[in-house]
C-alpha cells in the first residue's frame, strides 16, 4: 500500500513565489508540481468534459508514477443526478487516455441529493468496471450500511471527506482509498490519528489523499505537512521543503 498525496487543483497564480518560481511559465506548472507531489485532483473535468487530446497532453508532462484524479463532469452528478449513467461511460472513454496515470474518478454528489439506494445501485451497475471510482456524499442521509454495502458490492470507494462542516464516517469499502482532508487546520495529533487509521484499515492498494483546494499562499506547505502526517512510513516520496 502507498499513500499518494496532492492538492485539489494546482494552477494557482498566488502560489508563485511561495511554491512555484516567480518566472515559471504557466505551461510548466504541472510538470513542476508533479516533481513534488504524487497526485492531483482535477477540478477542470467537473466543469468541462475533458478531451482525449487534453488528457494526453497532461499525461506527457508528468512522471509515470504520477496520478490524476478526475472529478466527474457536473452533468453526471449535478445536472442529471446519476440518472443518466451513459454519460459516465462517455466520460470514462476520455479518462482512459491517461492510462496508468489515472487515479480513481471522483463522483462528488450535490449537498441536497439525499439517499436513494436503488439510484446508487443502478448507477454503479452501469459504471465501467475497469476504472476505479470513489463517491463523495455530501448529505448525511447517505451514511448508512445500505450505502456502504452497495459500494462494496461494486468495488467502489467511499470518499472519506472531512471539512469544518461535515465528516464522512471512516469506512473502507474498496481495496483502494480516497481521502479529502479539508479542514482549515490539522494539529499533529489529528494527523497521527489519520495515519494510524490508514495503516490499520486494511487497504490493499493505493490510498489517495487530496488536500484542501486553496489559493492561499501557504497551501502547498500545509499540504506537505499533511502528507508527512498521514503517510507515515508507507510513503517514501521526498517531502517538499517548508515554505
Short mmCIF file of C-alpha atoms in Angstrom, two decimals:
data_model
loop_
_atom_site.label_atom_id
_atom_site.label_comp_id
_atom_site.label_asym_id
_atom_site.label_seq_id
_atom_site.Cartn_x
_atom_site.Cartn_y
_atom_site.Cartn_z
CA UNK A 1 0.00 0.00 0.00
CA UNK A 2 1.13 3.52 -0.82
CA UNK A 3 -0.30 6.86 0.25
CA UNK A 4 -0.24 9.34 -2.62
CA UNK A 5 -0.76 12.94 -1.59
CA UNK A 6 -1.64 16.07 -3.51
CA UNK A 7 -3.94 19.05 -3.75
CA UNK A 8 -7.26 19.77 -5.37
CA UNK A 9 -6.05 21.80 -8.33
CA UNK A 10 -2.57 23.12 -8.99
CA UNK A 11 -2.84 26.09 -11.35
CA UNK A 12 -2.98 28.95 -8.84
CA UNK A 13 -1.18 32.21 -9.51
CA UNK A 14 -0.87 33.09 -5.76
CA UNK A 15 1.43 30.07 -5.40
CA UNK A 16 4.11 31.86 -7.40
CA UNK A 17 6.93 32.69 -5.02
CA UNK A 18 5.88 30.54 -2.06
CA UNK A 19 5.79 27.36 -4.19
CA UNK A 20 6.32 27.95 -7.89
CA UNK A 21 9.32 30.00 -9.06
CA UNK A 22 8.23 33.53 -9.90
CA UNK A 23 9.39 33.22 -13.51
CA UNK A 24 7.98 29.74 -14.14
CA UNK A 25 5.87 29.72 -17.33
CA UNK A 26 2.27 28.71 -16.75
CA UNK A 27 2.77 25.85 -19.18
CA UNK A 28 5.39 24.38 -16.82
CA UNK A 29 3.30 24.47 -13.63
CA UNK A 30 2.02 20.92 -13.96
CA UNK A 31 5.42 19.34 -14.51
CA UNK A 32 6.89 21.35 -11.61
CA UNK A 33 4.00 20.32 -9.34
CA UNK A 34 4.35 16.67 -10.37
CA UNK A 35 8.01 16.69 -9.35
CA UNK A 36 6.95 17.45 -5.77
CA UNK A 37 3.60 15.74 -5.28
CA UNK A 38 2.25 12.29 -6.10
CA UNK A 39 -1.22 13.13 -7.41
CA UNK A 40 -3.58 15.98 -8.21
CA UNK A 41 -7.35 16.19 -8.14
CA UNK A 42 -8.56 17.85 -11.33
CA UNK A 43 -11.49 20.25 -10.96
CA UNK A 44 -11.50 21.27 -14.65
CA UNK A 45 -13.18 17.97 -15.53
CA UNK A 46 -16.16 18.87 -13.34
CA UNK A 47 -16.95 21.96 -15.42
CA UNK A 48 -15.97 20.67 -18.86
CA UNK A 49 -15.74 17.12 -20.12
CA UNK A 50 -12.05 16.73 -20.97
CA UNK A 51 -10.99 15.60 -24.40
CA UNK A 52 -8.59 12.77 -25.08
CA UNK A 53 -6.18 15.29 -26.60
CA UNK A 54 -6.15 17.42 -23.45
CA UNK A 55 -5.64 14.45 -21.13
CA UNK A 56 -2.91 13.05 -23.33
CA UNK A 57 -1.11 16.38 -23.13
CA UNK A 58 -1.30 16.34 -19.34
CA UNK A 59 -0.01 12.78 -19.15
CA UNK A 60 3.01 13.68 -21.25
CA UNK A 61 4.09 16.31 -18.71
CA UNK A 62 4.33 14.12 -15.61
CA UNK A 63 6.37 11.12 -14.43
CA UNK A 64 5.00 7.64 -14.95
CA UNK A 65 4.23 7.21 -11.25
CA UNK A 66 2.13 10.41 -11.04
CA UNK A 67 -1.66 10.06 -10.84
CA UNK A 68 -4.58 12.27 -11.94
CA UNK A 69 -7.85 12.03 -10.01
CA UNK A 70 -10.60 13.39 -12.25
CA UNK A 71 -13.69 14.89 -10.68
CA UNK A 72 -16.64 13.61 -12.70
CA UNK A 73 -18.39 16.00 -15.05
CA UNK A 74 -21.18 18.00 -13.40
CA UNK A 75 -23.73 16.80 -15.95
CA UNK A 76 -23.32 13.34 -14.44
CA UNK A 77 -23.53 14.24 -10.77
CA UNK A 78 -25.38 17.54 -10.53
CA UNK A 79 -27.48 18.11 -13.65
CA UNK A 80 -28.82 14.58 -14.16
CA UNK A 81 -28.05 13.46 -10.58
CA UNK A 82 -26.82 9.97 -11.56
CA UNK A 83 -29.94 9.27 -13.66
CA UNK A 84 -28.09 9.10 -16.99
CA UNK A 85 -25.25 6.62 -16.39
CA UNK A 86 -24.41 6.57 -20.08
CA UNK A 87 -22.80 9.98 -19.52
CA UNK A 88 -20.36 8.31 -17.14
CA UNK A 89 -19.42 5.79 -19.83
CA UNK A 90 -18.58 8.58 -22.26
CA UNK A 91 -16.57 10.38 -19.57
CA UNK A 92 -14.68 7.15 -18.85
CA UNK A 93 -13.77 6.73 -22.52
CA UNK A 94 -11.88 10.03 -22.41
CA UNK A 95 -10.38 9.30 -18.98
CA UNK A 96 -8.76 6.12 -20.28
CA UNK A 97 -6.40 8.33 -22.27
CA UNK A 98 -4.43 8.80 -19.04
CA UNK A 99 -3.65 5.09 -18.95
CA UNK A 100 -1.72 4.06 -15.82
CA UNK A 101 -1.64 7.68 -14.67
CA UNK A 102 -5.39 7.63 -13.96
CA UNK A 103 -6.39 7.63 -10.29
CA UNK A 104 -9.98 6.91 -9.20
CA UNK A 105 -12.70 9.05 -10.77
CA UNK A 106 -14.40 11.08 -8.05
CA UNK A 107 -18.20 11.29 -8.20
CA UNK A 108 -18.99 14.20 -5.88
CA UNK A 109 -22.72 14.40 -5.26
CA UNK A 110 -24.56 17.67 -4.57
CA UNK A 111 -25.28 18.51 -0.92
CA UNK A 112 -29.05 18.45 -1.49
CA UNK A 113 -29.13 14.96 -3.01
CA UNK A 114 -30.49 12.68 -0.29
CA UNK A 115 -30.02 8.95 -0.02
CA UNK A 116 -31.54 6.87 -2.79
CA UNK A 117 -30.29 3.30 -2.62
CA UNK A 118 -31.84 2.00 -5.87
CA UNK A 119 -30.50 5.01 -7.77
CA UNK A 120 -26.98 4.41 -6.46
CA UNK A 121 -27.03 0.71 -7.25
CA UNK A 122 -28.33 1.29 -10.76
CA UNK A 123 -25.61 3.86 -11.41
CA UNK A 124 -22.90 1.59 -10.01
CA UNK A 125 -24.19 -1.27 -12.16
CA UNK A 126 -23.62 0.78 -15.31
CA UNK A 127 -20.16 2.09 -14.43
CA UNK A 128 -17.20 0.65 -16.36
CA UNK A 129 -15.69 -1.99 -14.09
CA UNK A 130 -12.12 -1.43 -15.29
CA UNK A 131 -11.88 2.10 -13.84
CA UNK A 132 -11.83 2.70 -10.07
CA UNK A 133 -14.50 5.03 -8.73
CA UNK A 134 -14.90 6.95 -5.48
CA UNK A 135 -18.10 8.58 -4.24
CA UNK A 136 -18.31 11.65 -2.04
CA UNK A 137 -21.71 12.00 -0.38
CA UNK A 138 -22.42 15.46 0.99
CA UNK A 139 -25.76 14.75 2.64
CA UNK A 140 -25.51 12.75 5.83
CA UNK A 141 -28.54 10.61 4.95
CA UNK A 142 -26.18 8.55 2.78
CA UNK A 143 -24.04 7.49 5.73
CA UNK A 144 -25.54 4.08 6.43
CA UNK A 145 -24.94 0.39 5.87
CA UNK A 146 -27.06 0.23 2.70
CA UNK A 147 -24.78 2.77 1.03
CA UNK A 148 -21.61 1.12 2.28
CA UNK A 149 -22.76 -2.34 1.15
CA UNK A 150 -23.67 -1.04 -2.32
CA UNK A 151 -20.20 0.44 -2.74
CA UNK A 152 -18.60 -2.78 -1.50
CA UNK A 153 -20.64 -4.90 -3.89
CA UNK A 154 -19.33 -2.93 -6.87
CA UNK A 155 -15.77 -2.31 -5.60
CA UNK A 156 -16.22 1.46 -5.33
CA UNK A 157 -14.61 3.55 -2.60
CA UNK A 158 -16.40 5.72 -0.11
CA UNK A 159 -14.61 9.06 -0.37
CA UNK A 160 -13.77 9.84 3.23
CA UNK A 161 -14.11 13.59 3.30
CA UNK A 162 -13.57 15.85 6.26
CA UNK A 163 -14.29 19.57 6.37
CA UNK A 164 -15.22 22.08 9.03
CA UNK A 165 -18.91 21.40 8.25
CA UNK A 166 -19.21 17.64 7.64
CA UNK A 167 -17.21 14.47 8.22
CA UNK A 168 -17.72 11.18 6.39
CA UNK A 169 -17.58 8.03 8.53
CA UNK A 170 -14.27 6.23 8.23
CA UNK A 171 -15.44 3.13 6.39
CA UNK A 172 -13.35 1.20 3.89
CA UNK A 173 -15.49 -0.13 1.04
CA UNK A 174 -12.82 -0.92 -1.58
CA UNK A 175 -9.22 -2.17 -1.76
CA UNK A 176 -8.09 1.40 -2.51
CA UNK A 177 -8.84 4.58 -0.59
CA UNK A 178 -9.73 8.19 -1.34
CA UNK A 179 -9.39 10.86 1.36
CA UNK A 180 -10.24 14.55 1.16
CA UNK A 181 -8.86 16.17 4.31
CA UNK A 182 -10.13 19.71 4.01
CA UNK A 183 -10.47 21.13 7.50
CA UNK A 184 -8.91 24.54 7.95
CA UNK A 185 -6.30 23.25 10.38
CA UNK A 186 -4.90 19.89 11.49
CA UNK A 187 -2.66 19.53 14.51
CA UNK A 188 -0.03 16.81 14.83
CA UNK A 189 -2.25 14.59 16.98
CA UNK A 190 -5.03 14.65 14.37
CA UNK A 191 -2.59 13.76 11.60
CA UNK A 192 -1.18 10.89 13.65
CA UNK A 193 -4.73 9.65 14.16
CA UNK A 194 -5.38 9.68 10.42
CA UNK A 195 -2.07 7.90 9.74
CA UNK A 196 -2.93 5.18 12.24
CA UNK A 197 -6.36 4.69 10.70
CA UNK A 198 -4.98 4.42 7.16
CA UNK A 199 -2.40 1.86 8.24
CA UNK A 200 -4.97 -0.20 10.11
CA UNK A 201 -7.91 0.00 7.70
CA UNK A 202 -6.82 -2.92 5.55
CA UNK A 203 -6.25 -1.14 2.24
CA UNK A 204 -4.58 -3.41 -0.29
CA UNK A 205 -3.94 -0.81 -2.98
CA UNK A 206 -3.08 2.89 -3.19
CA UNK A 207 -4.69 5.43 -0.90
CA UNK A 208 -5.15 8.90 -2.40
CA UNK A 209 -5.10 11.89 -0.06
CA UNK A 210 -6.26 15.02 -1.87
CA UNK A 211 -5.99 18.11 0.28
CA UNK A 212 -7.59 21.48 0.56
CA UNK A 213 -8.40 23.41 -2.60
CA UNK A 214 -6.93 26.71 -1.55
CA UNK A 215 -5.45 29.65 -3.36
CA UNK A 216 -3.76 30.72 -0.16
CA UNK A 217 -0.03 31.24 -0.45
CA UNK A 218 0.72 28.70 2.27
CA UNK A 219 -1.35 25.91 0.75
CA UNK A 220 1.48 23.75 -0.71
CA UNK A 221 3.40 23.87 2.56
CA UNK A 222 0.27 22.98 4.53
CA UNK A 223 -0.44 20.04 2.24
CA UNK A 224 3.11 18.76 2.55
CA UNK A 225 2.70 18.73 6.32
CA UNK A 226 -0.50 16.72 5.92
CA UNK A 227 1.28 14.38 3.52
CA UNK A 228 4.02 13.69 6.04
CA UNK A 229 1.46 13.31 8.81
CA UNK A 230 -0.88 10.89 7.06
CA UNK A 231 1.64 8.88 5.08
CA UNK A 232 3.94 7.90 7.91
CA UNK A 233 6.33 5.13 6.86
CA UNK A 234 4.22 3.91 3.94
CA UNK A 235 5.04 6.77 1.58
CA UNK A 236 8.68 7.08 0.56
CA UNK A 237 8.34 10.17 -1.63
CA UNK A 238 10.59 13.02 -0.51
CA UNK A 239 8.95 15.94 1.21
CA UNK A 240 8.52 19.42 -0.15
CA UNK A 241 10.75 21.92 1.68
CA UNK A 242 8.97 24.18 4.14
CA UNK A 243 7.93 27.46 2.54
#
